PDB file of C-alpha atoms and ligand atoms in Angstrom:
ATOM      1  CA  UNK T1265       0.000  -0.002  -0.005  1.00  0.00           C
ATOM      2  CA  UNK T1266       2.999   2.331   0.347  1.00  0.00           C
ATOM      3  CA  UNK T1267       2.740   3.525  -3.274  1.00  0.00           C
ATOM      4  CA  UNK T1268      -0.707   4.847  -2.446  1.00  0.00           C
ATOM      5  CA  UNK T1269       0.294   6.934   0.498  1.00  0.00           C
ATOM      6  CA  UNK T1270       0.358  10.173  -1.391  1.00  0.00           C
ATOM      7  CA  UNK T1271      -3.111   9.478  -2.764  1.00  0.00           C
ATOM      8  CA  UNK T1272      -4.531   9.427   0.709  1.00  0.00           C
ATOM      9  CA  UNK T1273      -4.637  13.080   1.176  1.00  0.00           C
ATOM     10  CA  UNK T1274      -6.566  14.452   4.106  1.00  0.00           C
ATOM     11  CA  UNK T1275      -9.641  15.146   1.955  1.00  0.00           C
ATOM     12  CA  UNK T1276      -9.832  11.558   0.876  1.00  0.00           C
ATOM     13  CA  UNK T1277      -9.299  10.228   4.387  1.00  0.00           C
ATOM     14  CA  UNK T1278     -11.914  12.573   5.724  1.00  0.00           C
ATOM     15  CA  UNK T1279     -14.548  11.594   3.106  1.00  0.00           C
ATOM     16  CA  UNK T1280     -13.755   7.936   3.591  1.00  0.00           C
ATOM     17  CA  UNK T1281     -14.214   8.212   7.355  1.00  0.00           C
ATOM     18  CA  UNK T1282     -17.277  10.464   7.246  1.00  0.00           C
ATOM     19  CA  UNK T1283     -18.901  10.005   3.825  1.00  0.00           C
ATOM     20  CA  UNK T1284     -21.366  12.754   2.985  1.00  0.00           C
ATOM     21  CA  UNK T1285     -24.874  12.037   1.671  1.00  0.00           C
ATOM     22  CA  UNK T1286     -24.510   8.422   2.805  1.00  0.00           C
ATOM     23  CA  UNK T1287     -27.626   6.261   3.047  1.00  0.00           C
ATOM     24  CA  UNK T1288     -30.615   5.288   0.984  1.00  0.00           C
ATOM     25  CA  UNK T1289     -32.705   8.037  -0.612  1.00  0.00           C
ATOM     26  CA  UNK T1290     -36.330   7.182   0.090  1.00  0.00           C
ATOM     27  CA  UNK T1291     -37.981   9.330  -2.621  1.00  0.00           C
ATOM     28  CA  UNK T1292     -35.479   8.606  -5.354  1.00  0.00           C
ATOM     29  CA  UNK T1293     -36.594   8.537  -8.991  1.00  0.00           C
ATOM     30  CA  UNK T1294     -33.380   6.955 -10.247  1.00  0.00           C
ATOM     31  CA  UNK T1295     -31.135   4.260  -8.888  1.00  0.00           C
ATOM     32  CA  UNK T1296     -28.164   2.319 -10.185  1.00  0.00           C
ATOM     33  CA  UNK T1297     -25.622  -0.123  -8.890  1.00  0.00           C
ATOM     34  CA  UNK T1298     -21.966  -0.025  -9.832  1.00  0.00           C
ATOM     35  CA  UNK T1299     -19.245  -2.557  -9.282  1.00  0.00           C
ATOM     36  CA  UNK T1300     -15.527  -2.418  -9.852  1.00  0.00           C
ATOM     37  CA  UNK T1301     -14.559  -6.052  -9.788  1.00  0.00           C
ATOM     38  CA  UNK T1302     -10.833  -5.310 -10.058  1.00  0.00           C
ATOM     39  CA  UNK T1303     -10.857  -3.820  -6.585  1.00  0.00           C
ATOM     40  CA  UNK T1304     -14.087  -5.139  -5.075  1.00  0.00           C
ATOM     41  CA  UNK T1305     -15.787  -1.716  -4.835  1.00  0.00           C
ATOM     42  CA  UNK T1306     -19.594  -1.733  -4.846  1.00  0.00           C
ATOM     43  CA  UNK T1307     -21.837   1.300  -4.821  1.00  0.00           C
ATOM     44  CA  UNK T1308     -25.510   2.042  -5.044  1.00  0.00           C
ATOM     45  CA  UNK T1309     -26.437   5.638  -6.096  1.00  0.00           C
ATOM     46  CA  UNK T1310     -29.900   7.184  -5.774  1.00  0.00           C
ATOM     47  CA  UNK T1311     -30.980  10.409  -7.422  1.00  0.00           C
ATOM     48  CA  UNK T1312     -34.038  12.609  -7.183  1.00  0.00           C
ATOM     49  CA  UNK T1313     -34.573  15.088  -9.976  1.00  0.00           C
ATOM     50  CA  UNK T1314     -36.393  18.358 -10.046  1.00  0.00           C
ATOM     51  CA  UNK T1315     -36.869  19.100 -13.702  1.00  0.00           C
ATOM     52  CA  UNK T1316     -33.350  19.206 -15.136  1.00  0.00           C
ATOM     53  CA  UNK T1317     -31.710  19.550 -11.750  1.00  0.00           C
ATOM     54  CA  UNK T1318     -30.265  16.915  -9.383  1.00  0.00           C
ATOM     55  CA  UNK T1319     -32.361  17.800  -6.352  1.00  0.00           C
ATOM     56  CA  UNK T1320     -30.834  15.123  -4.179  1.00  0.00           C
ATOM     57  CA  UNK T1321     -28.283  12.354  -4.493  1.00  0.00           C
ATOM     58  CA  UNK T1322     -27.229   9.697  -1.965  1.00  0.00           C
ATOM     59  CA  UNK T1323     -25.163   6.584  -1.995  1.00  0.00           C
ATOM     60  CA  UNK T1324     -24.243   3.476   0.020  1.00  0.00           C
ATOM     61  CA  UNK T1325     -21.388   1.146  -0.687  1.00  0.00           C
ATOM     62  CA  UNK T1326     -18.245  -0.468   0.393  1.00  0.00           C
ATOM     63  CA  UNK T1327     -14.810  -0.799  -1.023  1.00  0.00           C
ATOM     64  CA  UNK T1328     -11.536   1.004  -0.889  1.00  0.00           C
ATOM     65  CA  UNK T1329     -11.016   4.496   0.509  1.00  0.00           C
ATOM     66  CA  UNK T1330     -10.672   5.989  -2.965  1.00  0.00           C
ATOM     67  CA  UNK T1331     -14.021   4.650  -4.202  1.00  0.00           C
ATOM     68  CA  UNK T1332     -15.879   5.702  -1.071  1.00  0.00           C
ATOM     69  CA  UNK T1333     -14.320   9.154  -0.863  1.00  0.00           C
ATOM     70  CA  UNK T1334     -14.939   9.645  -4.575  1.00  0.00           C
ATOM     71  CA  UNK T1335     -18.636   8.794  -4.151  1.00  0.00           C
ATOM     72  CA  UNK T1336     -18.908  11.177  -1.219  1.00  0.00           C
ATOM     73  CA  UNK T1337     -17.186  13.990  -3.115  1.00  0.00           C
ATOM     74  CA  UNK T1338     -19.306  13.292  -6.209  1.00  0.00           C
ATOM     75  CA  UNK T1339     -22.528  13.729  -4.224  1.00  0.00           C
ATOM     76  CA  UNK T1340     -21.323  17.043  -2.901  1.00  0.00           C
ATOM     77  CA  UNK T1341     -20.252  18.170  -6.293  1.00  0.00           C
ATOM     78  CA  UNK T1342     -23.513  17.477  -8.150  1.00  0.00           C
ATOM     79  CA  UNK T1343     -26.210  17.968  -5.528  1.00  0.00           C
ATOM     80  CA  UNK T1344     -28.437  20.906  -6.521  1.00  0.00           C
ATOM     81  CA  UNK T1345     -26.714  21.229  -9.933  1.00  0.00           C
ATOM     82  CA  UNK T1346     -28.357  21.079 -13.323  1.00  0.00           C
ATOM     83  CA  UNK T1347     -27.764  17.695 -14.886  1.00  0.00           C
ATOM     84  CA  UNK T1348     -25.890  19.127 -17.859  1.00  0.00           C
ATOM     85  CA  UNK T1349     -23.584  21.005 -15.482  1.00  0.00           C
ATOM     86  CA  UNK T1350     -22.952  17.775 -13.542  1.00  0.00           C
ATOM     87  CA  UNK T1351     -22.057  16.134 -16.861  1.00  0.00           C
ATOM     88  CA  UNK T1352     -19.501  18.831 -17.513  1.00  0.00           C
ATOM     89  CA  UNK T1353     -18.003  18.308 -14.075  1.00  0.00           C
ATOM     90  CA  UNK T1354     -17.806  14.574 -14.823  1.00  0.00           C
ATOM     91  CA  UNK T1355     -16.013  15.255 -18.133  1.00  0.00           C
ATOM     92  CA  UNK T1356     -13.416  17.452 -16.408  1.00  0.00           C
ATOM     93  CA  UNK T1357     -13.028  15.014 -13.505  1.00  0.00           C
ATOM     94  CA  UNK T1358     -12.584  12.064 -15.832  1.00  0.00           C
ATOM     95  CA  UNK T1359      -9.994  13.964 -17.881  1.00  0.00           C
ATOM     96  CA  UNK T1360      -8.095  14.682 -14.659  1.00  0.00           C
ATOM     97  CA  UNK T1361      -8.118  11.149 -13.230  1.00  0.00           C
ATOM     98  CA  UNK T1362      -7.247   9.554 -16.516  1.00  0.00           C
ATOM     99  CA  UNK T1363      -4.306  11.941 -16.925  1.00  0.00           C
ATOM    100  CA  UNK T1364      -5.625  13.613 -20.086  1.00  0.00           C
ATOM    101  CA  UNK T1365      -5.253  16.925 -18.287  1.00  0.00           C
ATOM    102  CA  UNK T1366      -3.709  18.322 -15.161  1.00  0.00           C
ATOM    103  CA  UNK T1367      -6.221  21.123 -15.095  1.00  0.00           C
ATOM    104  CA  UNK T1368      -8.363  20.899 -11.982  1.00  0.00           C
ATOM    105  CA  UNK T1369      -9.862  24.359 -12.024  1.00  0.00           C
ATOM    106  CA  UNK T1370     -13.483  24.398 -11.012  1.00  0.00           C
ATOM    107  CA  UNK T1371     -13.372  20.894  -9.572  1.00  0.00           C
ATOM    108  CA  UNK T1372     -12.977  21.992  -5.923  1.00  0.00           C
ATOM    109  CA  UNK T1373     -12.394  19.129  -3.536  1.00  0.00           C
ATOM    110  CA  UNK T1374     -12.618  16.629  -6.413  1.00  0.00           C
ATOM    111  CA  UNK T1375      -9.106  17.705  -7.336  1.00  0.00           C
ATOM    112  CA  UNK T1376      -7.896  15.680  -4.350  1.00  0.00           C
ATOM    113  CA  UNK T1377      -8.413  12.595  -6.497  1.00  0.00           C
ATOM    114  CA  UNK T1378      -6.152  13.862  -9.287  1.00  0.00           C
ATOM    115  CA  UNK T1379      -3.309  11.755  -7.951  1.00  0.00           C
ATOM    116  CA  UNK T1380      -4.986   8.568  -9.167  1.00  0.00           C
ATOM    117  CA  UNK T1381      -3.956   9.374 -12.726  1.00  0.00           C
ATOM    118  CA  UNK T1382      -0.538   7.975 -11.795  1.00  0.00           C
ATOM    119  CA  UNK T1383      -2.110   4.646 -10.713  1.00  0.00           C
ATOM    120  CA  UNK T1384      -4.221   3.336 -13.645  1.00  0.00           C
ATOM    121  CA  UNK T1385      -5.803   0.578 -11.587  1.00  0.00           C
ATOM    122  CA  UNK T1386      -7.136   3.236  -9.180  1.00  0.00           C
ATOM    123  CA  UNK T1387      -8.835   5.219 -11.997  1.00  0.00           C
ATOM    124  CA  UNK T1388     -11.745   2.756 -11.908  1.00  0.00           C
ATOM    125  CA  UNK T1389     -12.079   3.240  -8.136  1.00  0.00           C
ATOM    126  CA  UNK T1390     -12.269   6.991  -8.585  1.00  0.00           C
ATOM    127  CA  UNK T1391     -14.661   6.851 -11.577  1.00  0.00           C
ATOM    128  CA  UNK T1392     -17.091   4.238 -10.305  1.00  0.00           C
ATOM    129  CA  UNK T1393     -19.369   6.681  -8.451  1.00  0.00           C
ATOM    130  CA  UNK T1394     -19.656   8.858 -11.563  1.00  0.00           C
ATOM    131  CA  UNK T1395     -20.458   6.039 -13.932  1.00  0.00           C
ATOM    132  CA  UNK T1396     -23.010   4.811 -11.465  1.00  0.00           C
ATOM    133  CA  UNK T1397     -24.519   8.306 -11.142  1.00  0.00           C
ATOM    134  CA  UNK T1398     -24.801   8.603 -14.900  1.00  0.00           C
ATOM    135  CA  UNK T1399     -26.593   5.254 -15.061  1.00  0.00           C
ATOM    136  CA  UNK T1400     -29.027   6.425 -12.291  1.00  0.00           C
ATOM    137  CA  UNK T1401     -29.678   9.560 -14.261  1.00  0.00           C
ATOM    138  CA  UNK T1402     -29.892   7.740 -17.597  1.00  0.00           C
ATOM    139  CA  UNK T1403     -27.237  10.034 -19.119  1.00  0.00           C
ATOM    140  CA  UNK T1404     -24.685   7.311 -19.687  1.00  0.00           C
ATOM    141  CA  UNK T1405     -26.123   6.645 -23.151  1.00  0.00           C
ATOM    142  CA  UNK T1406     -25.819  10.270 -24.218  1.00  0.00           C
ATOM    143  CA  UNK T1407     -23.174  10.755 -26.846  1.00  0.00           C
ATOM    144  CA  UNK T1408     -20.337  13.091 -25.928  1.00  0.00           C
ATOM    145  CA  UNK T1409     -17.578  14.678 -27.998  1.00  0.00           C
ATOM    146  CA  UNK T1410     -14.988  12.320 -26.572  1.00  0.00           C
ATOM    147  CA  UNK T1411     -16.067   8.721 -26.160  1.00  0.00           C
ATOM    148  CA  UNK T1412     -16.228   7.806 -22.493  1.00  0.00           C
ATOM    149  CA  UNK T1413     -13.950   4.915 -21.716  1.00  0.00           C
ATOM    150  CA  UNK T1414     -15.017   1.923 -19.705  1.00  0.00           C
ATOM    151  CA  UNK T1415     -13.093   3.081 -16.658  1.00  0.00           C
TER     152      UNK T1415
HETATM  153 ZN1  LIG O 413     -11.173   0.546  -5.211  1.00  0.00          ZN
END
């Protein structure tokens, strides 16, 4: 685990210990389950929409610190945001964790996960919550300029 030490920044540790928006969302209108079999991470994400806005989002799951912290950070990043804005955040976040860019402007606390780009196997851990969110929202089938990888 020593190679991962510098991934475990205080933000990640904090969100792993005290995940935000954790627990089932009773009045959800979207739900999806995600699994990263390479690491054993499992997440369930619930969303509630208000028109084109993500009114509420919650998750439960278990797995490594990266996957859990990423899910917690994801819920904070998209809650109350228009869905298309959340999609843009996902695109920027995905570019950062896959190493396509080092630009983390506008990503706030999500930038703490930028270090995973140096550990390809961890990219799936960091991306799992977002792919699961997009399935819950039904936006995973929407074509984007750059094809979304399977990570
Ligand atoms: Zn993991």
